[in-house]
GROMACS .gro file of C-alpha atoms in nm:
model
  239
    1MET     CA    1   0.968   8.500  -3.841
    2LEU     CA    2   1.248   8.341  -3.618
    3LEU     CA    3   1.110   7.991  -3.704
    4LEU     CA    4   1.090   8.080  -4.085
    5LEU     CA    5   1.429   8.169  -4.039
    6GLY     CA    6   1.567   7.907  -3.911
    7ALA     CA    7   1.366   7.698  -4.168
    8ALA     CA    8   1.541   7.874  -4.418
    9LEU     CA    9   1.877   7.862  -4.284
   10GLY     CA   10   1.831   7.499  -4.194
   11TYR     CA   11   1.723   7.423  -4.577
   12ALA     CA   12   2.017   7.608  -4.754
   13GLY     CA   13   2.230   7.431  -4.489
   14LEU     CA   14   2.075   7.072  -4.602
   15THR     CA   15   2.120   7.147  -4.988
   16ASP     CA   16   2.353   7.306  -5.201
   17LEU     CA   17   2.172   7.663  -5.167
   18TYR     CA   18   2.449   7.730  -4.931
   19LEU     CA   19   2.751   7.732  -5.125
   20ARG     CA   20   2.601   8.043  -5.309
   21TYR     CA   21   2.638   8.235  -4.998
   22VAL     CA   22   2.896   8.102  -4.766
   23LYS     CA   23   3.263   7.864  -4.823
   24ALA     CA   24   3.144   7.510  -4.773
   25GLY     CA   25   3.337   7.486  -4.457
   26LEU     CA   26   3.088   7.675  -4.289
   27GLN     CA   27   2.830   7.433  -4.318
   28PRO     CA   28   2.792   7.275  -3.959
   29LEU     CA   29   2.760   7.680  -3.832
   30LEU     CA   30   2.465   7.755  -4.058
   31LEU     CA   31   2.302   7.436  -3.951
   32VAL     CA   32   2.381   7.525  -3.560
   33ALA     CA   33   2.255   7.883  -3.614
   34GLY     CA   34   1.954   7.756  -3.802
   35GLY     CA   35   1.869   7.507  -3.520
   36VAL     CA   36   1.920   7.765  -3.245
   37LEU     CA   37   1.638   7.984  -3.438
   38ILE     CA   38   1.412   7.734  -3.455
   39VAL     CA   39   1.431   7.608  -3.053
   40ALA     CA   40   1.407   8.005  -2.975
   41ALA     CA   41   1.108   8.036  -3.211
   42VAL     CA   42   0.920   7.688  -3.061
   43ALA     CA   43   1.016   7.823  -2.730
   44THR     CA   44   0.860   8.138  -2.748
   45ILE     CA   45   0.556   7.981  -2.921
   46TRP     CA   46   0.514   7.756  -2.567
   47PHE     CA   47   0.596   8.019  -2.349
   48GLU     CA   48   0.317   8.237  -2.532
   49ARG     CA   49   0.081   7.960  -2.524
   50ARG     CA   50   0.117   7.874  -2.138
   51ARG     CA   51   0.012   8.235  -2.014
   52PRO     CA   52  -0.208   8.151  -1.709
   53ARG     CA   53  -0.571   8.270  -1.782
   54ALA     CA   54  -0.757   8.475  -1.526
   55ALA     CA   55  -1.041   8.314  -1.360
   56GLY     CA   56  -1.355   8.500  -1.243
   57GLU     CA   57  -1.508   8.840  -1.325
   58GLY     CA   58  -1.307   9.090  -1.229
   59ALA     CA   59  -1.012   8.897  -1.332
   60GLU     CA   60  -1.199   8.791  -1.678
   61GLN     CA   61  -1.279   9.228  -1.690
   62GLU     CA   62  -0.921   9.247  -1.648
   63HIS     CA   63  -0.814   9.024  -1.912
   64ARG     CA   64  -1.014   9.158  -2.205
   65GLU     CA   65  -0.874   9.495  -2.077
   66HIS     CA   66  -0.538   9.376  -2.151
   67GLU     CA   67  -0.617   9.207  -2.497
   68HIS     CA   68  -0.801   9.534  -2.603
   69HIS     CA   69  -0.481   9.726  -2.498
   70GLU     CA   70  -0.272   9.435  -2.681
   71HIS     CA   71  -0.518   9.464  -2.981
   72GLU     CA   72  -0.467   9.839  -2.993
   73HIS     CA   73  -0.070   9.780  -3.008
   74ARG     CA   74  -0.054   9.523  -3.214
   75GLU     CA   75   0.221   9.482  -3.485
   76PRO     CA   76   0.129   9.641  -3.829
   77ARG     CA   77   0.013   9.349  -4.100
   78ILE     CA   78   0.240   9.510  -4.342
   79ALA     CA   79   0.532   9.365  -4.126
   80TRP     CA   80   0.495   8.990  -4.294
   81LEU     CA   81   0.668   9.174  -4.578
   82LEU     CA   82   0.971   9.084  -4.379
   83VAL     CA   83   0.870   8.736  -4.519
   84LEU     CA   84   0.979   8.785  -4.899
   85PRO     CA   85   1.358   8.817  -4.821
   86LEU     CA   86   1.325   8.449  -4.694
   87LEU     CA   87   1.120   8.375  -4.981
   88ALA     CA   88   1.412   8.518  -5.191
   89LEU     CA   89   1.686   8.337  -5.004
   90ILE     CA   90   1.529   7.975  -5.098
   91PHE     CA   91   1.416   8.073  -5.469
   92VAL     CA   92   1.580   8.337  -5.620
   93ALA     CA   93   1.936   8.229  -5.522
   94PRO     CA   94   2.183   8.505  -5.687
   95PRO     CA   95   2.411   8.336  -5.897
   96PRO     CA   96   2.808   8.303  -5.830
   97PRO     CA   97   3.027   8.593  -5.957
   98GLY     CA   98   3.121   8.517  -6.296
   99SER     CA   99   3.357   8.629  -6.586
  100TYR     CA  100   3.218   9.004  -6.549
  101ALA     CA  101   3.317   9.052  -6.223
  102ALA     CA  102   3.668   8.871  -6.279
  103MET     CA  103   3.795   9.098  -6.510
  104ARG     CA  104   3.712   9.390  -6.314
  105ASP     CA  105   3.915   9.281  -6.028
  106GLY     CA  106   4.276   9.204  -5.945
  107THR     CA  107   4.409   8.851  -5.880
  108ALA     CA  108   4.379   8.737  -5.548
  109LEU     CA  109   4.667   8.503  -5.545
  110GLN     CA  110   4.872   8.479  -5.254
  111GLN     CA  111   5.189   8.253  -5.179
  112PRO     CA  112   5.125   7.903  -5.084
  113TRP     CA  113   5.178   7.746  -4.755
  114ASP     CA  114   5.193   7.405  -4.866
  115LEU     CA  115   5.384   7.269  -5.182
  116SER     CA  116   5.421   6.899  -5.076
  117ALA     CA  117   5.494   6.643  -5.345
  118LEU     CA  118   5.211   6.586  -5.619
  119PRO     CA  119   5.005   6.272  -5.620
  120ALA     CA  120   5.149   5.993  -5.875
  121ASP     CA  121   4.857   6.005  -6.134
  122ASP     CA  122   4.910   6.118  -6.467
  123PRO     CA  123   4.743   6.361  -6.535
  124VAL     CA  124   4.779   6.516  -6.181
  125PRO     CA  125   4.438   6.665  -6.085
  126LEU     CA  126   4.476   6.989  -5.916
  127GLY     CA  127   4.300   7.294  -5.827
  128LEU     CA  128   4.332   7.624  -6.004
  129VAL     CA  129   4.485   7.796  -5.707
  130ASP     CA  130   4.698   7.548  -5.619
  131TYR     CA  131   4.854   7.526  -5.955
  132ALA     CA  132   4.873   7.904  -6.002
  133GLY     CA  133   5.031   7.952  -5.658
  134ARG     CA  134   5.299   7.699  -5.723
  135ALA     CA  135   5.338   7.825  -6.066
  136ALA     CA  136   5.400   8.200  -5.967
  137TYR     CA  137   5.590   8.166  -5.621
  138ASP     CA  138   5.768   7.859  -5.651
  139HIS     CA  139   5.810   7.899  -5.999
  140GLY     CA  140   5.693   7.549  -6.132
  141ARG     CA  141   5.964   7.364  -5.918
  142SER     CA  142   5.693   7.182  -5.764
  143LEU     CA  143   5.532   7.112  -6.088
  144GLY     CA  144   5.811   6.984  -6.300
  145ASP     CA  145   5.688   6.869  -6.624
  146ARG     CA  146   5.395   6.690  -6.489
  147ARG     CA  147   5.064   6.704  -6.687
  148ILE     CA  148   4.829   6.874  -6.458
  149THR     CA  149   4.455   6.854  -6.499
  150THR     CA  150   4.281   7.177  -6.365
  151SER     CA  151   3.894   7.362  -6.402
  152GLY     CA  152   3.748   7.675  -6.367
  153PHE     CA  153   3.560   7.937  -6.602
  154ILE     CA  154   3.680   8.113  -6.872
  155SER     CA  155   3.700   8.509  -6.863
  156LEU     CA  156   3.843   8.704  -7.183
  157ASP     CA  157   4.032   9.069  -7.122
  158GLU     CA  158   3.944   9.375  -7.346
  159SER     CA  159   4.206   9.243  -7.609
  160GLY     CA  160   3.993   8.862  -7.598
  161ALA     CA  161   4.276   8.694  -7.459
  162PRO     CA  162   4.149   8.402  -7.243
  163TYR     CA  163   4.187   8.316  -6.870
  164LEU     CA  164   4.099   8.000  -6.691
  165VAL     CA  165   3.971   8.166  -6.354
  166ARG     CA  166   3.809   8.061  -6.019
  167MET     CA  167   3.646   8.257  -5.747
  168VAL     CA  168   3.783   8.243  -5.401
  169LEU     CA  169   3.640   8.285  -5.065
  170ASN     CA  170   3.745   8.406  -4.755
  171CYS     CA  171   3.432   8.366  -4.572
  172CYS     CA  172   3.131   8.456  -4.791
  173ALA     CA  173   3.027   8.524  -5.127
  174ALA     CA  174   3.067   8.882  -5.095
  175ASP     CA  175   3.410   8.866  -5.029
  176ALA     CA  176   3.461   8.647  -5.353
  177ARG     CA  177   3.767   8.728  -5.540
  178PRO     CA  178   3.938   8.604  -5.900
  179VAL     CA  179   4.249   8.387  -5.896
  180LYS     CA  180   4.352   8.401  -6.278
  181VAL     CA  181   4.540   8.146  -6.494
  182GLY     CA  182   4.610   8.254  -6.854
  183LEU     CA  183   4.632   8.015  -7.159
  184THR     CA  184   4.859   7.943  -7.415
  185GLY     CA  185   4.935   7.609  -7.599
  186ARG     CA  186   4.633   7.457  -7.751
  187ILE     CA  187   4.349   7.678  -7.677
  188PRO     CA  188   4.015   7.584  -7.845
  189PRO     CA  189   3.944   7.867  -8.123
  190ILE     CA  190   3.604   7.971  -7.992
  191LEU     CA  191   3.625   8.033  -7.592
  192GLN     CA  192   3.244   8.170  -7.466
  193PRO     CA  193   3.292   8.390  -7.129
  194ASP     CA  194   3.168   8.170  -6.808
  195THR     CA  195   3.179   7.858  -6.992
  196TRP     CA  196   3.324   7.595  -6.755
  197TYR     CA  197   3.659   7.412  -6.886
  198GLU     CA  198   3.884   7.119  -6.785
  199ILE     CA  199   4.193   7.195  -6.924
  200THR     CA  200   4.485   6.953  -6.927
  201GLY     CA  201   4.832   7.103  -6.997
  202VAL     CA  202   5.182   7.173  -6.832
  203HIS     CA  203   5.349   7.406  -6.665
  204THR     CA  204   5.516   7.703  -6.877
  205ASP     CA  205   5.748   8.000  -6.723
  206ARG     CA  206   5.501   8.284  -6.869
  207GLN     CA  207   5.364   8.515  -6.655
  208ALA     CA  208   5.167   8.832  -6.696
  209ALA     CA  209   5.122   9.135  -6.442
  210ASP     CA  210   4.742   9.200  -6.345
  211PRO     CA  211   4.631   9.547  -6.483
  212ILE     CA  212   4.409   9.629  -6.170
  213ASN     CA  213   4.636   9.539  -5.883
  214ASN     CA  214   4.961   9.422  -6.079
  215GLY     CA  215   4.912   9.087  -5.918
  216VAL     CA  216   5.107   8.794  -6.088
  217ILE     CA  217   4.882   8.593  -6.342
  218PRO     CA  218   5.085   8.250  -6.430
  219TYR     CA  219   5.024   8.055  -6.767
  220ILE     CA  220   4.931   7.743  -6.830
  221ASP     CA  221   5.031   7.550  -7.155
  222VAL     CA  222   4.691   7.375  -7.279
  223MET     CA  223   4.733   7.029  -7.400
  224GLU     CA  224   4.378   6.926  -7.408
  225ALA     CA  225   4.061   7.168  -7.333
  226ARG     CA  226   3.689   7.058  -7.315
  227PRO     CA  227   3.367   7.197  -7.167
  228VAL     CA  228   3.244   7.065  -6.844
  229PRO     CA  229   2.963   7.123  -6.615
  230ALA     CA  230   2.939   7.415  -6.346
  231PRO     CA  231   3.040   7.222  -6.022
  232ASP     CA  232   2.785   7.246  -5.762
  233ASP     CA  233   3.077   7.440  -5.540
  234GLN     CA  234   3.205   7.686  -5.751
  235TYR     CA  235   3.423   7.843  -5.512
  236ASP     CA  236   3.758   7.805  -5.394
  237SER     CA  237   3.920   7.903  -5.020
  238ALA     CA  238   4.199   8.143  -5.019
  239SER     CA  239   4.514   8.024  -4.927
   0.00000   0.00000   0.00000
C-alpha cells in the first residue's frame, strides 16, 4: 500500500493531475512525500526478505509453527479494497469547482499587497484576482485607462447577470473560493456557465456587493470577449 500510494503521489506530481487537488506551489512537497513513501515501502520489503531463516529440525519446526501462527493472523484480503481510492486518485480525478459552486459562495477577494506599476504592454495581461484587487481596493488608480486582458469562467446569477470568475486556493481544492468580476459593456449575447473567456476591457468605477457575504465585486467594461480553452491550472492563489 505504501508503494502504491507513493507511486500515485509521484504520478500526480509529475503530471498536471496534482493541480486538481493542491495549488501549483505545493508540487515539490507532493513529490517529496511520494518519494518518502516509496523509500519506506522498499525498505520494509528489504527488511522482510532479510529475516534470517532458522536451521535444523528444532529451528525448522519452530519456524513452521511461527509461520502457522502468522497465517492465522494474516490481514483479510478485503483490505486490498483500500487500493480503490488510489486508483480513483489517478483515473477519476474530480473536476475543479465551477459556476455552481462559485455562485453559492461569497467572494474571497482581499486587499492586495502588491500594487506595482503595470508593464508597458497594450493590452496588459493581468490575472483576474490582481485586476479585481486593484479595481476594488485601489479604486482603479493603478489601472488608469489601460486596456486589460484577463480570463476566467462564466457564472450567471439568478437574474442572468454574467460574472467572470476564478477560484482561489489557500492550500488545496477543499478550500477553493471564488473571486468574481462583473461584466458590462460589449458582452456577448449568449454566455454559457463554465465556459472560459478571455476578456479585454478597461476599468470602470462600477461595483456591487456580493449578496452572500457583502464582499466587493468590481466590474470590467468589456471591449472584446472570446472563448478560450480551460487552462491546465484553473486555480489562482489567494492574496
